[in-house]
Tab-separated table of C-alpha atoms and ligand atoms in Angstrom:
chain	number	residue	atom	x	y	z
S	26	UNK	CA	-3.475	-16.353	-3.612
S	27	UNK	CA	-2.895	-12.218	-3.179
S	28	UNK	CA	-0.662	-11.045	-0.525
S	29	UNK	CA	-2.506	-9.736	2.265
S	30	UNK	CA	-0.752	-6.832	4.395
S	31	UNK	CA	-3.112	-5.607	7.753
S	32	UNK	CA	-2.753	-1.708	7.534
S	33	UNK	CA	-2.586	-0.578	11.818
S	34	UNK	CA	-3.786	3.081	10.880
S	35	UNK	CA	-6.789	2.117	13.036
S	36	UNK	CA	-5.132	-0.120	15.212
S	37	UNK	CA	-5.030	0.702	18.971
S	38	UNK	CA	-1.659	2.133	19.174
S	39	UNK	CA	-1.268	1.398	22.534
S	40	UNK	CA	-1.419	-1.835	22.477
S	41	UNK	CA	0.723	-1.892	19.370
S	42	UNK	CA	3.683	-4.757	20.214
S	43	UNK	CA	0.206	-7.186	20.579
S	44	UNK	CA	-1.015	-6.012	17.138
S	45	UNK	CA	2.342	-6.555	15.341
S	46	UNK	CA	2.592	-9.959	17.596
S	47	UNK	CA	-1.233	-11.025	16.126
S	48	UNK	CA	0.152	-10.203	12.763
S	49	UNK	CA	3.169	-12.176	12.811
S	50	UNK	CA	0.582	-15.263	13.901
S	51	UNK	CA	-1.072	-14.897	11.243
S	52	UNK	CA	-1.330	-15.360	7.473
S	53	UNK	CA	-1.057	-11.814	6.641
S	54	UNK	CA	1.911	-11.403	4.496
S	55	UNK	CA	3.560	-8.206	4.889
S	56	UNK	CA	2.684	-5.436	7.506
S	57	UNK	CA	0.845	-1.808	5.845
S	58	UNK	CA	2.474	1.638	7.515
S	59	UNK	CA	0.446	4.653	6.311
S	60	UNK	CA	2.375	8.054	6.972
S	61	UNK	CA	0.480	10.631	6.620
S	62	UNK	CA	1.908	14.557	6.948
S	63	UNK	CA	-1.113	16.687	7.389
S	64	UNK	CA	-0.437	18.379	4.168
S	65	UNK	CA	-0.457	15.662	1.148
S	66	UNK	CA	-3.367	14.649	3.159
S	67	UNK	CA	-5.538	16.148	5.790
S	68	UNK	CA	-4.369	13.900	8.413
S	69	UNK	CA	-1.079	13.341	10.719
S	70	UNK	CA	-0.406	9.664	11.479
S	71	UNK	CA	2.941	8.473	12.299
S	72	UNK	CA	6.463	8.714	11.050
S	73	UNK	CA	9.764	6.682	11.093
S	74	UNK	CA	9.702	5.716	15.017
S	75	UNK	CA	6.801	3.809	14.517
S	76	UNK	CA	8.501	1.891	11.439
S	77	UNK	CA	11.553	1.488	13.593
S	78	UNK	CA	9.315	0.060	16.491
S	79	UNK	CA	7.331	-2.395	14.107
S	80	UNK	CA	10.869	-3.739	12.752
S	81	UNK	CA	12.036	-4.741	16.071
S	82	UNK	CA	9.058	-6.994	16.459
S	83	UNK	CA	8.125	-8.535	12.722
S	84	UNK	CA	9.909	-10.608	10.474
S	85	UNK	CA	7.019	-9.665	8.069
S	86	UNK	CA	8.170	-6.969	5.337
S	87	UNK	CA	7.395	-3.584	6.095
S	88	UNK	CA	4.954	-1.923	3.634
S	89	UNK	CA	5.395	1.704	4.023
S	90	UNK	CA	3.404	3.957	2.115
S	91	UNK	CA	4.358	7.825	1.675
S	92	UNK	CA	1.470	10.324	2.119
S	93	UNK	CA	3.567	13.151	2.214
S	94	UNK	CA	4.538	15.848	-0.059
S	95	UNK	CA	7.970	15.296	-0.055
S	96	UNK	CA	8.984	11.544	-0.055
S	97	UNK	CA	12.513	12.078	-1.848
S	98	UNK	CA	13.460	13.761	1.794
S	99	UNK	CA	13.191	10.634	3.606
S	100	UNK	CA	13.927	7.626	1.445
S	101	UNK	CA	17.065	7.043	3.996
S	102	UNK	CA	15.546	7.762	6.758
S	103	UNK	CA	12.684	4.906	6.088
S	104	UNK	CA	15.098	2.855	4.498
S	105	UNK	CA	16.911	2.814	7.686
S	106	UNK	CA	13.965	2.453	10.042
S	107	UNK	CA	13.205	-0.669	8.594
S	108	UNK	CA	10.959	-0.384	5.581
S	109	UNK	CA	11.420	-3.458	2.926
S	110	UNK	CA	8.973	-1.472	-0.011
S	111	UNK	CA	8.632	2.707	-0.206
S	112	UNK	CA	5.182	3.156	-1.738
S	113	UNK	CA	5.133	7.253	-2.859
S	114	UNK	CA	2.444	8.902	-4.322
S	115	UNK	CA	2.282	9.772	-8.234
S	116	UNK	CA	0.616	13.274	-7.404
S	117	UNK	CA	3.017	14.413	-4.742
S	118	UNK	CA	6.151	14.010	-7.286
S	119	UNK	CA	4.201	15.206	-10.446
S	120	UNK	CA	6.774	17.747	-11.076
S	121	UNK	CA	10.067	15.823	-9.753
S	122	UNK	CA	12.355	13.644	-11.331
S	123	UNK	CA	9.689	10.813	-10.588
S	124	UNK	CA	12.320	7.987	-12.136
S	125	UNK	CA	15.264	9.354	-10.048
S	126	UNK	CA	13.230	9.005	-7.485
S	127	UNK	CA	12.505	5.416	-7.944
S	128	UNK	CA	16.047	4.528	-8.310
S	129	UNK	CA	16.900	6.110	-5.374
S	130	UNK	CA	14.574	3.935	-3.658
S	131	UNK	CA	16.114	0.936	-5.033
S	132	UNK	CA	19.755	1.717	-4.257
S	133	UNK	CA	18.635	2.260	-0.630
S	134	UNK	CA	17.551	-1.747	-0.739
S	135	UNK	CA	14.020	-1.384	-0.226
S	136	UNK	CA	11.856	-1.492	-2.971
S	137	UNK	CA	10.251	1.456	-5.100
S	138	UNK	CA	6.437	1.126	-5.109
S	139	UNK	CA	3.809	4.065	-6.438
S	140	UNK	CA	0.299	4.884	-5.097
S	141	UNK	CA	-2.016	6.477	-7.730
S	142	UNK	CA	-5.207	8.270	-6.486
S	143	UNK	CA	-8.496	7.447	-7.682
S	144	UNK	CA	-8.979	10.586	-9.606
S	145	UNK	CA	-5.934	10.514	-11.638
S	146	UNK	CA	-5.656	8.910	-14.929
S	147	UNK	CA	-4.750	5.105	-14.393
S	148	UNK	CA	-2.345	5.514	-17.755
S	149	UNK	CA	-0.342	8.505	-16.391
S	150	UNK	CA	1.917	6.068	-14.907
S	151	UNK	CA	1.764	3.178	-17.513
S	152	UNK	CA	5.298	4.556	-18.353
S	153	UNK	CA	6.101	4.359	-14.584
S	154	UNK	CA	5.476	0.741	-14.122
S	155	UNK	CA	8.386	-0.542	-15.160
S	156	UNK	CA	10.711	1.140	-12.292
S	157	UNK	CA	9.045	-0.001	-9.659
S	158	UNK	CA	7.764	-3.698	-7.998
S	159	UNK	CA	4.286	-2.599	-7.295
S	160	UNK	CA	1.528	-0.153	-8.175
S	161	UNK	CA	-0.770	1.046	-5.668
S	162	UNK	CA	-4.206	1.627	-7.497
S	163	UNK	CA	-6.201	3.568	-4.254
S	164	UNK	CA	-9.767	2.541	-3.789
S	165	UNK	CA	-10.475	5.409	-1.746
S	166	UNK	CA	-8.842	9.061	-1.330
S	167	UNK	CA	-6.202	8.648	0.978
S	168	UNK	CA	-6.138	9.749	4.452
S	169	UNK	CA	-8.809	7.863	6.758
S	170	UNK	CA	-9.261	4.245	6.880
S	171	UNK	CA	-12.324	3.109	7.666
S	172	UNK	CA	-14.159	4.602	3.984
S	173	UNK	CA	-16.458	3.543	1.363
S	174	UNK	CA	-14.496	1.056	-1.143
S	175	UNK	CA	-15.023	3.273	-4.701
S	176	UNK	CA	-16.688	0.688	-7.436
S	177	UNK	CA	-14.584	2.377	-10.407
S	178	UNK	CA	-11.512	0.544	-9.030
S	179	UNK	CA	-11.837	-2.709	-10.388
S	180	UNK	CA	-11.959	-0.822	-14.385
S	181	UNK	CA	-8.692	0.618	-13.256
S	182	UNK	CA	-7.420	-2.526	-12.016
S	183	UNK	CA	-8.156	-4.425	-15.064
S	184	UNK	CA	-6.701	-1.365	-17.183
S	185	UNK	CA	-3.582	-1.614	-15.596
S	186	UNK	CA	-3.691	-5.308	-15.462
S	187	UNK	CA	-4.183	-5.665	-19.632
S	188	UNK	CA	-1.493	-2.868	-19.962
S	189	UNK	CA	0.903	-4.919	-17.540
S	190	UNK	CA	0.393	-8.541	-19.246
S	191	UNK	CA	0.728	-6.803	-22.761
S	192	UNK	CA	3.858	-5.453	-21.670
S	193	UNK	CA	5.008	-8.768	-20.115
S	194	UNK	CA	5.876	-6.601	-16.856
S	195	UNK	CA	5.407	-8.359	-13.637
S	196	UNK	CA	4.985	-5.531	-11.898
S	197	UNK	CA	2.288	-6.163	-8.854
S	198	UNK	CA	-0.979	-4.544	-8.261
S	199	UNK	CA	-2.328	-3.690	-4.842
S	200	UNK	CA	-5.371	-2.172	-3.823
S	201	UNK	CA	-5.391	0.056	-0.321
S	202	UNK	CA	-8.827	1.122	1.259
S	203	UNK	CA	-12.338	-0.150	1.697
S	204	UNK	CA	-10.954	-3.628	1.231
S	205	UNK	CA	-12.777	-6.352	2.424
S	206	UNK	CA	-14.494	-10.079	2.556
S	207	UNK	CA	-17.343	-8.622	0.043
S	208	UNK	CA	-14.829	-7.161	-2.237
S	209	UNK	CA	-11.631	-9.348	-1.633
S	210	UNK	CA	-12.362	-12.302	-4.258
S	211	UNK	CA	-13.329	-9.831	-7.041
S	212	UNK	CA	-10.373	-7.544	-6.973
S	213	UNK	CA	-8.366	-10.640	-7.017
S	214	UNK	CA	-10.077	-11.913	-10.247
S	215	UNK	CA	-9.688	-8.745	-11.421
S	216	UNK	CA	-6.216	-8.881	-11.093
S	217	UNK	CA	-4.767	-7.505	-7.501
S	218	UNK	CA	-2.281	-9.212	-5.949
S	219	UNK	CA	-1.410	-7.320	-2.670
S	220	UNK	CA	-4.317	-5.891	-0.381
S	221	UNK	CA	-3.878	-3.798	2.279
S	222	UNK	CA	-7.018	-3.987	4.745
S	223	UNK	CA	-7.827	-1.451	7.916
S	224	UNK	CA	-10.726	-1.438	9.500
S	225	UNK	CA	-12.157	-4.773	8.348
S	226	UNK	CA	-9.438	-6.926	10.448
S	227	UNK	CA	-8.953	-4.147	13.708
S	228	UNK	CA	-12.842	-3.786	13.722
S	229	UNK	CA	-13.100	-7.525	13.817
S	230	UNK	CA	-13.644	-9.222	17.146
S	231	UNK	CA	-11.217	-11.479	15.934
S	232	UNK	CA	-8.252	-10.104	13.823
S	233	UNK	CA	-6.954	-13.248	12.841
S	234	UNK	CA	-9.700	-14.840	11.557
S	235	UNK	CA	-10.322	-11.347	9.520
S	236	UNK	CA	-7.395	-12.068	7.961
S	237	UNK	CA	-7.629	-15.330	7.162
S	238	UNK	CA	-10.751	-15.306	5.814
S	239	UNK	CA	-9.722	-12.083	3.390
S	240	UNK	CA	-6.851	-14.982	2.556
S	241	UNK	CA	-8.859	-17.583	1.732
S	242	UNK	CA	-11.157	-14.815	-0.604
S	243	UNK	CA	-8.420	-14.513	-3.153
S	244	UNK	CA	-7.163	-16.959	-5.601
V	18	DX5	C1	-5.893	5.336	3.632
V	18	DX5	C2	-4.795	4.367	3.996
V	18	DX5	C3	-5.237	2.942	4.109
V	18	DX5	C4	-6.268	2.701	5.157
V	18	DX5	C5	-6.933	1.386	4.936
V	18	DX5	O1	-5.344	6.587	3.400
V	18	DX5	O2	-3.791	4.411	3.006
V	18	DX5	O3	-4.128	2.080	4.234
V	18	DX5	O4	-5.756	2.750	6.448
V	18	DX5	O5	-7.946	1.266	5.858
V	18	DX5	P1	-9.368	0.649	5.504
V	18	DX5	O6	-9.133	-0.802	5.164
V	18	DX5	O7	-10.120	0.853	6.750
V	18	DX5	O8	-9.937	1.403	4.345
V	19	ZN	ZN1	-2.215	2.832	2.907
């Protein structure tokens, strides 16, 4: 069974104590946070208050994922807030010390994830995958829920899956955008075991069964 986290970009954030409350009922397993800085990607979301106010209402692991161009700035600051994994992005730390980084996030107690987007190389961070608990293969460009799922993901999936199993590295594999009941059991065969779903579950008329029936999709 993959790991299903409910992304609330496209949640209605005023109502947001009842959207973290329908997530806890359910069998999502972790909660999504997508913070986005209007210059990484060309869109402003939320920042840490938000994480803070989700942490004082979940028991579910926080999920935060770093669209910003300077993520090493505010590992203790999320950290902090309340965030259990710190997903950056490979292209925004291209020329940092990626691997400090990484370890940075891990001595903060949360744990170091990294997002790669669809038009970069899946190998440029085979050497990568061994400092961190997850890799975030994105099935769309990041910044807007609510797109088109891109087909090439599932190559890149099984790519990084074979390089992963060779390596005996039990690194996990999530897949973030476009995600849903038509695509869910495939990426899972392929090999994805976290997905992060928008749209699908808050454009539901009934959340919970959204995500339960993305659940029941994967093996
Ligand atoms: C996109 C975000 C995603 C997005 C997912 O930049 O990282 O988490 O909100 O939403 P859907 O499932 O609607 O594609
Ligand atoms: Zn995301």
């Amino acid at each position: 069974m993959a790991l299903i986290a409910p992304s609330i970009l496209n949640s209605d954030f005023l109502k947001l104590g009842e959207t973290i409350q329908m997530i806890n009922e359910s069998e999502a397993d972790w909660i999504h946070l997508d913070v986005m800085d209007g210059s990484f990607v060309p869109n402003i979301s939320f920042g840490i208050p938000i994480v803070e106010a989700a942490k004082k209402t979940t028991k579910k692991p926080l999920d935060v994922h770093l669209m910003i161009v300077h993520p090493e700035k505010y590992i203790e600051g999320f950290r902090k807030a309340g965030a259990d994994i710190i997903n950056v992005h490979f292209e925004a730390c291209k020329d940092k010390n990626l691997i400090a980084i990484l370890n940075e996030i891990r001595a903060s107690g949360a744990k170091p994830a990294i997002a790669i987007n669809p038009d970069t190389r899946i190998n440029k961070i085979f050497d990568l995958a061994e400092y961190v608990d997850m890799i975030l293969v994105m099935s769309v460009f990041p910044g807007f829920g609510g797109q088109k799922f891109i087909e090439a993901t599932y190559d890149r999936v099984q790519e990084l899956k074979q390089f992963l199993t060779h390596n005996k590295l039990d690194t996990l594999i999530q897949v973030d955008g476009g995600v849903s009941a038509d695509n869910a059991a495939k990426l899972s065969n392929c090999g994805v075991d976290v997905m992060v779903a928008g749209s699908v579950i808050f454009n539901a008329e009934n959340p919970l069964k959204s995500i339960a029936e993305l659940k029941s999709k994967t093996q």
